[in-house]
């Protein structure tokens, strides 16, 4: 994908638009327009490494503002080759609840605890214990050090990381919210990082790519990553999410679930 865009760099914009519309797939990437840039002091970022990365590469507005369904679906398709899968669409719908503006939300709005944002995250502290939206290396070390002896993370290691992160939160956070809703979201997020950084069919992702994605909120293009050739959609995602759910050995520790689960992780085979 990325090398093809270099070959096409002499073509006109109009031609590229035609190619895009005809195929229905992601647009060719103009690497110059999608360089990684650190956010500036007035740019919003939030608890989602997936959306922060899209903003850092200009697939989403670099200021992290004025986000909507069409803006996010375009960015996910172009940045990750992720189609409008039900967990993706569901997350955008729920995010509108976190904003005052009825037409858009920001990357800052989505930090609202209990909306999508939940306890026992992979790389952020619990709301009741610290900063629930900024990357934290201590929290992330559980994932970073998982699957020892291998260069890859997979659905088993992702489930094991979720189990360990939940046990840590249960031990430290008396006001933990850990219902079916949070569980469904957490399994989906694990399925997301394995899919966008790795092979979405088997759910295997190089450790180096996943670590750059979380720590730098950068697409590891220079390290050899490229967008998945096959689309990431419900057909690929739901079975991965179900396998992660099983591997995480989850039980509820209570709390109040305001919304129904985005996906039911036990229904992955449907
Ligand atoms: C485009 C593809 C996406 C990818 C690859 C992605 C990836 C992830 C990952 C890996 C996490 C877990 C972070 C952690 O536990 O430390 C996460 C968290 C989160 N995502 Fe996304 N995400 C995507 C789309 C979205 C969308 C569309 C929304 C809402 C509009 C969203 C909102 C959130 C929020 C609020 C969190 C914080 C949950 C928490 O840890 O408390 N994400 N995302
Ligand atoms: C917000 O985005 C919409 C398109 O999604 C655009 O029409 C509008 O001008 C934008 N508003 C601002 C303030 O940037
Ligand atoms: C990261 O999380 C750990 C564990 O909760 C905490 O002790 C530490 O203060 C956090 N670091 C930052 C920079 O917030
Ligand atoms: C996912 O993409 C594959 C390959 O294009 C396609 O065969 C499948 O029908 C898609 N699944 C959904 C739910 O759109
Ligand atoms: C899985 O959960 C069961 C029931 O809560 C528990 O007995 C078992 O020890 C757990 N396994 C692991 C590996 O934590
Ligand atoms: C959910 O978490 C918040 C913040 O930690 C806490 O105030 C609230 O009591 C929790 N809800 C339940 C039902 O435990």
Short mmCIF file of C-alpha atoms and ligand atoms in Angstrom, two decimals:
data_model
loop_
_atom_site.label_atom_id
_atom_site.label_comp_id
_atom_site.label_asym_id
_atom_site.label_seq_id
_atom_site.Cartn_x
_atom_site.Cartn_y
_atom_site.Cartn_z
CA UNK A 1 0.00 0.00 0.00
CA UNK A 2 2.58 2.51 1.06
CA UNK A 3 5.08 1.69 -1.65
CA UNK A 4 2.32 1.84 -4.23
CA UNK A 5 1.51 5.37 -3.09
CA UNK A 6 5.09 6.38 -3.84
CA UNK A 7 4.76 5.00 -7.36
CA UNK A 8 1.56 6.96 -7.79
CA UNK A 9 2.98 10.19 -6.45
CA UNK A 10 3.19 11.72 -9.92
CA UNK A 11 -0.55 11.18 -10.53
CA UNK A 12 -3.07 13.94 -10.07
CA UNK A 13 -5.29 14.20 -7.05
CA UNK A 14 -8.33 13.75 -9.28
CA UNK A 15 -7.04 10.40 -10.47
CA UNK A 16 -6.41 9.24 -6.93
CA UNK A 17 -9.94 10.19 -5.96
CA UNK A 18 -11.30 8.15 -8.86
CA UNK A 19 -9.23 5.12 -7.89
CA UNK A 20 -10.53 5.37 -4.34
CA UNK A 21 -14.17 5.66 -5.27
CA UNK A 22 -14.05 2.87 -7.80
CA UNK A 23 -12.50 0.34 -5.42
CA UNK A 24 -14.48 1.26 -2.29
CA UNK A 25 -11.34 0.53 -0.30
CA UNK A 26 -8.98 2.82 1.53
CA UNK A 27 -7.45 5.79 -0.24
CA UNK A 28 -3.85 5.67 -1.43
CA UNK A 29 -1.70 7.25 1.27
CA UNK A 30 0.15 10.45 0.54
CA UNK A 31 2.96 9.97 3.03
CA UNK A 32 3.75 13.68 3.03
CA UNK A 33 0.27 14.52 4.27
CA UNK A 34 0.32 11.74 6.84
CA UNK A 35 3.66 12.16 8.56
CA UNK A 36 3.66 11.54 12.29
CA UNK A 37 3.66 14.81 14.22
CA UNK A 38 3.52 15.17 17.99
CA UNK A 39 0.39 17.01 19.15
CA UNK A 40 0.85 20.71 19.90
CA UNK A 41 -0.18 22.43 23.13
CA UNK A 42 -3.69 23.21 21.86
CA UNK A 43 -4.34 19.80 20.30
CA UNK A 44 -6.64 17.40 22.15
CA UNK A 45 -5.72 13.78 22.77
CA UNK A 46 -7.42 11.17 24.93
CA UNK A 47 -7.39 7.65 26.33
CA UNK A 48 -7.58 5.86 22.95
CA UNK A 49 -4.22 5.03 21.36
CA UNK A 50 -6.02 4.08 18.13
CA UNK A 51 -7.63 7.48 17.64
CA UNK A 52 -4.63 9.42 18.99
CA UNK A 53 -2.45 7.68 16.40
CA UNK A 54 -4.88 8.55 13.60
CA UNK A 55 -4.76 12.20 14.73
CA UNK A 56 -0.94 12.20 15.01
CA UNK A 57 -0.82 11.11 11.33
CA UNK A 58 -3.50 13.53 10.14
CA UNK A 59 -6.09 10.86 9.30
CA UNK A 60 -8.21 12.57 11.95
CA UNK A 61 -8.00 16.34 12.46
CA UNK A 62 -4.63 16.91 14.13
CA UNK A 63 -6.27 19.10 16.76
CA UNK A 64 -8.41 16.15 17.92
CA UNK A 65 -11.63 18.16 17.59
CA UNK A 66 -14.81 18.11 15.48
CA UNK A 67 -15.01 14.31 15.29
CA UNK A 68 -18.09 12.59 13.90
CA UNK A 69 -19.18 9.25 12.47
CA UNK A 70 -18.10 9.95 8.89
CA UNK A 71 -14.80 11.54 9.93
CA UNK A 72 -13.85 8.55 12.10
CA UNK A 73 -15.02 5.87 9.67
CA UNK A 74 -12.98 7.48 6.87
CA UNK A 75 -9.92 7.72 9.12
CA UNK A 76 -10.18 4.11 10.30
CA UNK A 77 -10.51 2.89 6.72
CA UNK A 78 -7.63 4.96 5.40
CA UNK A 79 -5.29 4.55 8.35
CA UNK A 80 -5.95 0.94 9.33
CA UNK A 81 -8.09 -0.58 6.54
CA UNK A 82 -10.78 -1.02 9.19
CA UNK A 83 -14.29 -1.14 7.73
CA UNK A 84 -17.38 0.10 9.64
CA UNK A 85 -17.32 -2.92 11.96
CA UNK A 86 -20.02 -3.01 14.62
CA UNK A 87 -17.66 -2.30 17.57
CA UNK A 88 -16.17 0.68 15.70
CA UNK A 89 -19.56 2.16 14.80
CA UNK A 90 -20.84 1.41 18.30
CA UNK A 91 -17.93 3.24 19.93
CA UNK A 92 -18.59 6.35 17.84
CA UNK A 93 -22.30 6.31 18.70
CA UNK A 94 -21.58 6.00 22.43
CA UNK A 95 -19.00 8.80 22.24
CA UNK A 96 -21.64 11.31 21.19
CA UNK A 97 -23.03 10.94 24.74
CA UNK A 98 -19.79 12.29 26.18
CA UNK A 99 -19.97 15.65 24.38
CA UNK A 100 -22.03 18.77 24.93
CA UNK A 101 -22.04 19.50 21.21
CA UNK A 102 -24.75 17.41 19.50
CA UNK A 103 -22.89 17.16 16.18
CA UNK A 104 -19.32 16.35 17.18
CA UNK A 105 -17.01 15.30 19.98
CA UNK A 106 -13.31 15.65 20.75
CA UNK A 107 -10.57 13.24 21.79
CA UNK A 108 -10.76 14.91 25.20
CA UNK A 109 -14.52 14.31 25.59
CA UNK A 110 -14.11 10.54 25.33
CA UNK A 111 -12.16 10.32 28.58
CA UNK A 112 -15.53 10.51 30.43
CA UNK A 113 -15.37 7.70 32.98
CA UNK A 114 -18.14 5.11 32.63
CA UNK A 115 -19.06 6.04 29.05
CA UNK A 116 -16.48 4.01 27.09
CA UNK A 117 -13.62 4.77 29.46
CA UNK A 118 -13.26 1.98 32.01
CA UNK A 119 -11.07 0.55 34.74
CA UNK A 120 -8.32 -2.05 34.27
CA UNK A 121 -7.03 -0.47 31.05
CA UNK A 122 -3.93 -1.72 29.28
CA UNK A 123 -2.00 1.55 29.44
CA UNK A 124 -3.86 4.04 31.62
CA UNK A 125 -4.57 4.20 35.35
CA UNK A 126 -8.03 3.71 36.81
CA UNK A 127 -10.09 6.89 37.14
CA UNK A 128 -10.27 6.54 40.92
CA UNK A 129 -6.50 6.00 41.23
CA UNK A 130 -4.85 8.46 38.86
CA UNK A 131 -4.84 9.77 35.31
CA UNK A 132 -7.30 7.74 33.22
CA UNK A 133 -6.34 9.15 29.80
CA UNK A 134 -2.54 9.59 29.64
CA UNK A 135 -0.22 6.74 28.65
CA UNK A 136 1.46 5.21 31.71
CA UNK A 137 4.52 2.96 31.26
CA UNK A 138 4.04 1.20 34.62
CA UNK A 139 0.51 0.13 33.65
CA UNK A 140 1.65 -0.78 30.13
CA UNK A 141 4.51 -2.97 31.40
CA UNK A 142 2.10 -5.90 31.92
CA UNK A 143 1.30 -5.94 28.20
CA UNK A 144 4.83 -5.02 27.14
CA UNK A 145 6.29 -8.00 29.07
CA UNK A 146 3.62 -10.50 28.10
CA UNK A 147 4.20 -13.61 25.96
CA UNK A 148 7.86 -13.96 27.01
CA UNK A 149 10.21 -15.75 24.65
CA UNK A 150 8.29 -14.66 21.55
CA UNK A 151 8.41 -11.63 19.23
CA UNK A 152 4.62 -11.56 18.95
CA UNK A 153 1.49 -10.95 20.97
CA UNK A 154 -1.55 -13.11 20.27
CA UNK A 155 -5.10 -13.70 21.55
CA UNK A 156 -3.87 -15.88 24.43
CA UNK A 157 -1.36 -13.31 25.64
CA UNK A 158 -3.95 -10.54 25.20
CA UNK A 159 -6.40 -12.45 27.39
CA UNK A 160 -3.74 -13.11 30.01
CA UNK A 161 -2.84 -9.40 30.07
CA UNK A 162 -6.49 -8.52 30.64
CA UNK A 163 -6.66 -11.02 33.53
CA UNK A 164 -3.55 -9.54 35.16
CA UNK A 165 -4.62 -5.93 34.66
CA UNK A 166 -8.03 -6.68 36.18
CA UNK A 167 -6.47 -8.45 39.17
CA UNK A 168 -4.26 -5.38 39.77
CA UNK A 169 -7.27 -3.03 39.64
CA UNK A 170 -9.36 -5.30 41.86
CA UNK A 171 -6.58 -5.28 44.44
CA UNK A 172 -6.09 -1.50 44.38
CA UNK A 173 -9.42 0.07 43.45
CA UNK A 174 -12.36 -0.37 45.87
CA UNK A 175 -14.68 1.52 43.48
CA UNK A 176 -13.87 -0.60 40.44
CA UNK A 177 -16.52 -0.85 37.76
CA UNK A 178 -16.18 -4.29 36.17
CA UNK A 179 -19.39 -5.50 34.55
CA UNK A 180 -20.20 -7.23 31.27
CA UNK A 181 -20.12 -3.82 29.60
CA UNK A 182 -16.53 -2.99 30.58
CA UNK A 183 -15.50 -6.55 29.79
CA UNK A 184 -16.92 -6.34 26.27
CA UNK A 185 -15.15 -3.05 25.62
CA UNK A 186 -11.82 -4.32 26.98
CA UNK A 187 -11.91 -7.46 24.81
CA UNK A 188 -12.75 -5.31 21.78
CA UNK A 189 -9.79 -2.99 22.43
CA UNK A 190 -7.42 -5.96 22.65
CA UNK A 191 -8.86 -7.25 19.37
CA UNK A 192 -8.25 -3.78 17.90
CA UNK A 193 -4.54 -3.56 18.73
CA UNK A 194 -3.84 -7.11 17.51
CA UNK A 195 -5.76 -6.37 14.28
CA UNK A 196 -4.36 -2.97 13.35
CA UNK A 197 -0.75 -3.79 14.27
CA UNK A 198 -0.77 -7.41 13.11
CA UNK A 199 -2.57 -10.04 11.08
CA UNK A 200 -6.31 -9.53 11.68
CA UNK A 201 -7.17 -13.07 10.56
CA UNK A 202 -5.10 -14.87 13.19
CA UNK A 203 -4.72 -12.06 15.75
CA UNK A 204 -0.93 -12.13 15.90
CA UNK A 205 0.98 -8.82 16.08
CA UNK A 206 4.74 -8.09 16.34
CA UNK A 207 5.65 -6.80 19.78
CA UNK A 208 7.73 -3.97 18.33
CA UNK A 209 4.76 -2.58 16.36
CA UNK A 210 2.33 -2.82 19.30
CA UNK A 211 4.78 -1.10 21.64
CA UNK A 212 5.40 1.80 19.24
CA UNK A 213 1.62 2.13 18.74
CA UNK A 214 1.00 2.47 22.49
CA UNK A 215 4.12 4.36 23.58
CA UNK A 216 4.50 6.81 20.69
CA UNK A 217 1.00 6.70 19.18
CA UNK A 218 2.73 6.30 15.86
CA UNK A 219 2.27 3.96 12.90
CA UNK A 220 5.54 1.96 12.73
CA UNK A 221 5.89 2.48 8.97
CA UNK A 222 9.66 3.01 9.20
CA UNK A 223 9.94 -0.31 11.07
CA UNK A 224 8.11 -2.21 8.31
CA UNK A 225 4.45 -2.01 9.30
CA UNK A 226 1.84 -1.52 6.63
CA UNK A 227 -1.93 -1.37 6.63
CA UNK A 228 -3.56 -4.80 6.55
CA UNK A 229 -4.14 -6.01 3.00
CA UNK A 230 -7.44 -7.59 4.01
CA UNK A 231 -10.11 -5.41 5.59
CA UNK A 232 -10.61 -5.50 9.34
CA UNK A 233 -14.34 -6.03 9.81
CA UNK A 234 -16.81 -8.05 11.89
CA UNK A 235 -15.77 -11.24 10.09
CA UNK A 236 -12.20 -10.89 11.34
CA UNK A 237 -12.81 -9.06 14.64
CA UNK A 238 -15.61 -10.96 16.36
CA UNK A 239 -13.84 -14.36 16.48
CA UNK A 240 -10.66 -12.71 17.82
CA UNK A 241 -12.63 -10.89 20.52
CA UNK A 242 -14.32 -14.14 21.54
CA UNK A 243 -10.95 -15.94 21.82
CA UNK A 244 -9.47 -13.11 23.89
CA UNK A 245 -12.54 -13.19 26.15
CA UNK A 246 -12.11 -16.91 26.79
CA UNK A 247 -8.38 -16.57 27.43
CA UNK A 248 -8.97 -13.79 30.00
CA UNK A 249 -10.87 -16.05 32.43
CA UNK A 250 -13.13 -13.13 33.35
CA UNK A 251 -15.61 -12.81 36.16
CA UNK A 252 -17.52 -9.70 37.17
CA UNK A 253 -16.50 -7.80 40.27
CA UNK A 254 -19.49 -5.52 40.15
CA UNK A 255 -20.24 -1.89 39.55
CA UNK A 256 -23.03 -0.15 37.75
CA UNK A 257 -23.29 -0.67 33.99
CA UNK A 258 -25.01 2.32 32.44
CA UNK A 259 -25.08 0.99 28.88
CA UNK A 260 -25.43 -2.43 27.32
CA UNK A 261 -22.21 -4.03 26.00
CA UNK A 262 -20.99 -2.77 22.63
CA UNK A 263 -20.47 -6.38 21.64
CA UNK A 264 -21.18 -9.60 23.47
CA UNK A 265 -17.76 -11.30 23.44
CA UNK A 266 -19.35 -14.74 23.74
CA UNK A 267 -21.11 -14.29 20.38
CA UNK A 268 -17.98 -14.15 18.23
CA UNK A 269 -18.89 -17.12 16.08
CA UNK A 270 -22.08 -15.52 14.76
C1 LIG B 1 -10.01 3.16 14.94
C2 LIG B 1 -9.67 2.06 15.54
C3 LIG B 1 -9.43 1.99 17.02
C4 LIG B 1 -8.40 1.36 17.61
C5 LIG B 1 -7.28 0.61 16.91
C6 LIG B 1 -8.55 1.53 19.04
C7 LIG B 1 -7.72 0.98 19.99
C8 LIG B 1 -7.87 1.11 21.35
C9 LIG B 1 -7.12 0.42 22.35
C10 LIG B 1 -6.01 -0.60 22.09
C11 LIG B 1 -7.54 0.84 23.56
C12 LIG B 1 -7.09 0.32 24.93
C13 LIG B 1 -6.22 1.32 25.64
C14 LIG B 1 -5.90 0.86 27.05
O1 LIG B 1 -6.58 -0.05 27.58
O2 LIG B 1 -4.95 1.40 27.64
C15 LIG B 1 -8.57 1.82 23.33
C16 LIG B 1 -9.20 2.52 24.31
C17 LIG B 1 -10.20 3.44 24.08
N1 LIG B 1 -10.79 3.73 22.87
FE1 LIG B 1 -10.17 3.09 21.09
N2 LIG B 1 -9.65 2.28 19.28
C18 LIG B 1 -10.23 2.58 18.08
C19 LIG B 1 -11.40 3.29 17.88
C20 LIG B 1 -12.08 3.96 18.87
C21 LIG B 1 -13.26 4.75 18.66
C22 LIG B 1 -13.97 4.90 17.32
C23 LIG B 1 -13.58 5.31 19.85
C24 LIG B 1 -14.68 6.26 20.17
C25 LIG B 1 -15.08 7.19 19.33
C26 LIG B 1 -12.62 4.86 20.82
C27 LIG B 1 -12.58 5.22 22.14
C28 LIG B 1 -11.75 4.68 23.09
C29 LIG B 1 -11.77 5.04 24.49
C30 LIG B 1 -12.68 6.05 25.17
C31 LIG B 1 -10.80 4.25 25.11
C32 LIG B 1 -10.39 4.26 26.58
C33 LIG B 1 -10.85 3.03 27.27
C34 LIG B 1 -10.08 2.84 28.56
O3 LIG B 1 -8.98 2.30 28.52
O4 LIG B 1 -10.58 3.25 29.61
N3 LIG B 1 -11.73 4.04 20.20
N4 LIG B 1 -8.76 1.96 21.98
C1 LIG B 2 -16.38 20.11 11.30
O1 LIG B 2 -16.36 19.07 10.34
C2 LIG B 2 -17.35 19.22 9.32
C3 LIG B 2 -17.25 18.00 8.39
O2 LIG B 2 -17.25 16.81 9.13
C4 LIG B 2 -17.12 20.49 8.55
O3 LIG B 2 -18.15 20.66 7.60
C5 LIG B 2 -17.10 21.67 9.51
O4 LIG B 2 -16.75 22.84 8.80
C6 LIG B 2 -16.11 21.44 10.64
N1 LIG B 2 -16.19 22.51 11.62
C7 LIG B 2 -15.12 23.13 12.10
C8 LIG B 2 -15.38 24.19 13.11
O5 LIG B 2 -13.99 22.85 11.75
C1 LIG B 3 1.70 5.38 36.51
O1 LIG B 3 0.95 4.44 37.21
C2 LIG B 3 1.56 4.02 38.42
C3 LIG B 3 0.72 2.88 38.96
O2 LIG B 3 -0.60 3.28 39.18
C4 LIG B 3 1.70 5.21 39.35
O3 LIG B 3 2.32 4.80 40.55
C5 LIG B 3 2.49 6.30 38.67
O4 LIG B 3 2.49 7.45 39.49
C6 LIG B 3 1.91 6.63 37.31
N1 LIG B 3 2.82 7.52 36.61
C7 LIG B 3 2.45 8.72 36.18
C8 LIG B 3 3.49 9.50 35.47
O5 LIG B 3 1.31 9.15 36.32
C1 LIG B 4 -15.12 -8.64 5.61
O1 LIG B 4 -14.26 -8.55 4.49
C2 LIG B 4 -14.18 -9.76 3.74
C3 LIG B 4 -13.16 -9.56 2.64
O2 LIG B 4 -13.48 -8.45 1.85
C4 LIG B 4 -15.56 -10.11 3.19
O3 LIG B 4 -15.49 -11.35 2.52
C5 LIG B 4 -16.56 -10.21 4.34
O4 LIG B 4 -17.86 -10.42 3.83
C6 LIG B 4 -16.53 -8.92 5.15
N1 LIG B 4 -17.40 -9.08 6.31
C7 LIG B 4 -18.31 -8.16 6.65
C8 LIG B 4 -19.12 -8.44 7.87
O5 LIG B 4 -18.49 -7.14 5.99
C1 LIG B 5 -9.91 -18.86 36.30
O1 LIG B 5 -11.09 -18.61 37.05
C2 LIG B 5 -11.44 -19.66 37.95
C3 LIG B 5 -12.78 -19.30 38.56
O2 LIG B 5 -12.80 -17.99 39.04
C4 LIG B 5 -10.32 -19.83 38.98
O3 LIG B 5 -10.63 -20.90 39.84
C5 LIG B 5 -9.01 -20.10 38.26
O4 LIG B 5 -7.96 -20.15 39.20
C6 LIG B 5 -8.73 -19.01 37.23
N1 LIG B 5 -7.53 -19.33 36.45
C7 LIG B 5 -6.50 -18.48 36.37
C8 LIG B 5 -5.37 -18.90 35.49
O5 LIG B 5 -6.50 -17.41 36.94
C1 LIG B 6 -17.70 3.37 39.28
O1 LIG B 6 -16.52 4.12 39.40
C2 LIG B 6 -16.66 5.40 39.99
C3 LIG B 6 -15.31 6.06 39.99
O2 LIG B 6 -14.32 5.21 40.46
C4 LIG B 6 -17.18 5.26 41.40
O3 LIG B 6 -17.40 6.53 41.97
C5 LIG B 6 -18.49 4.49 41.37
O4 LIG B 6 -18.88 4.24 42.68
C6 LIG B 6 -18.36 3.20 40.62
N1 LIG B 6 -19.67 2.64 40.46
C7 LIG B 6 -20.08 1.58 41.12
C8 LIG B 6 -21.49 1.19 40.91
O5 LIG B 6 -19.36 0.96 41.86
#
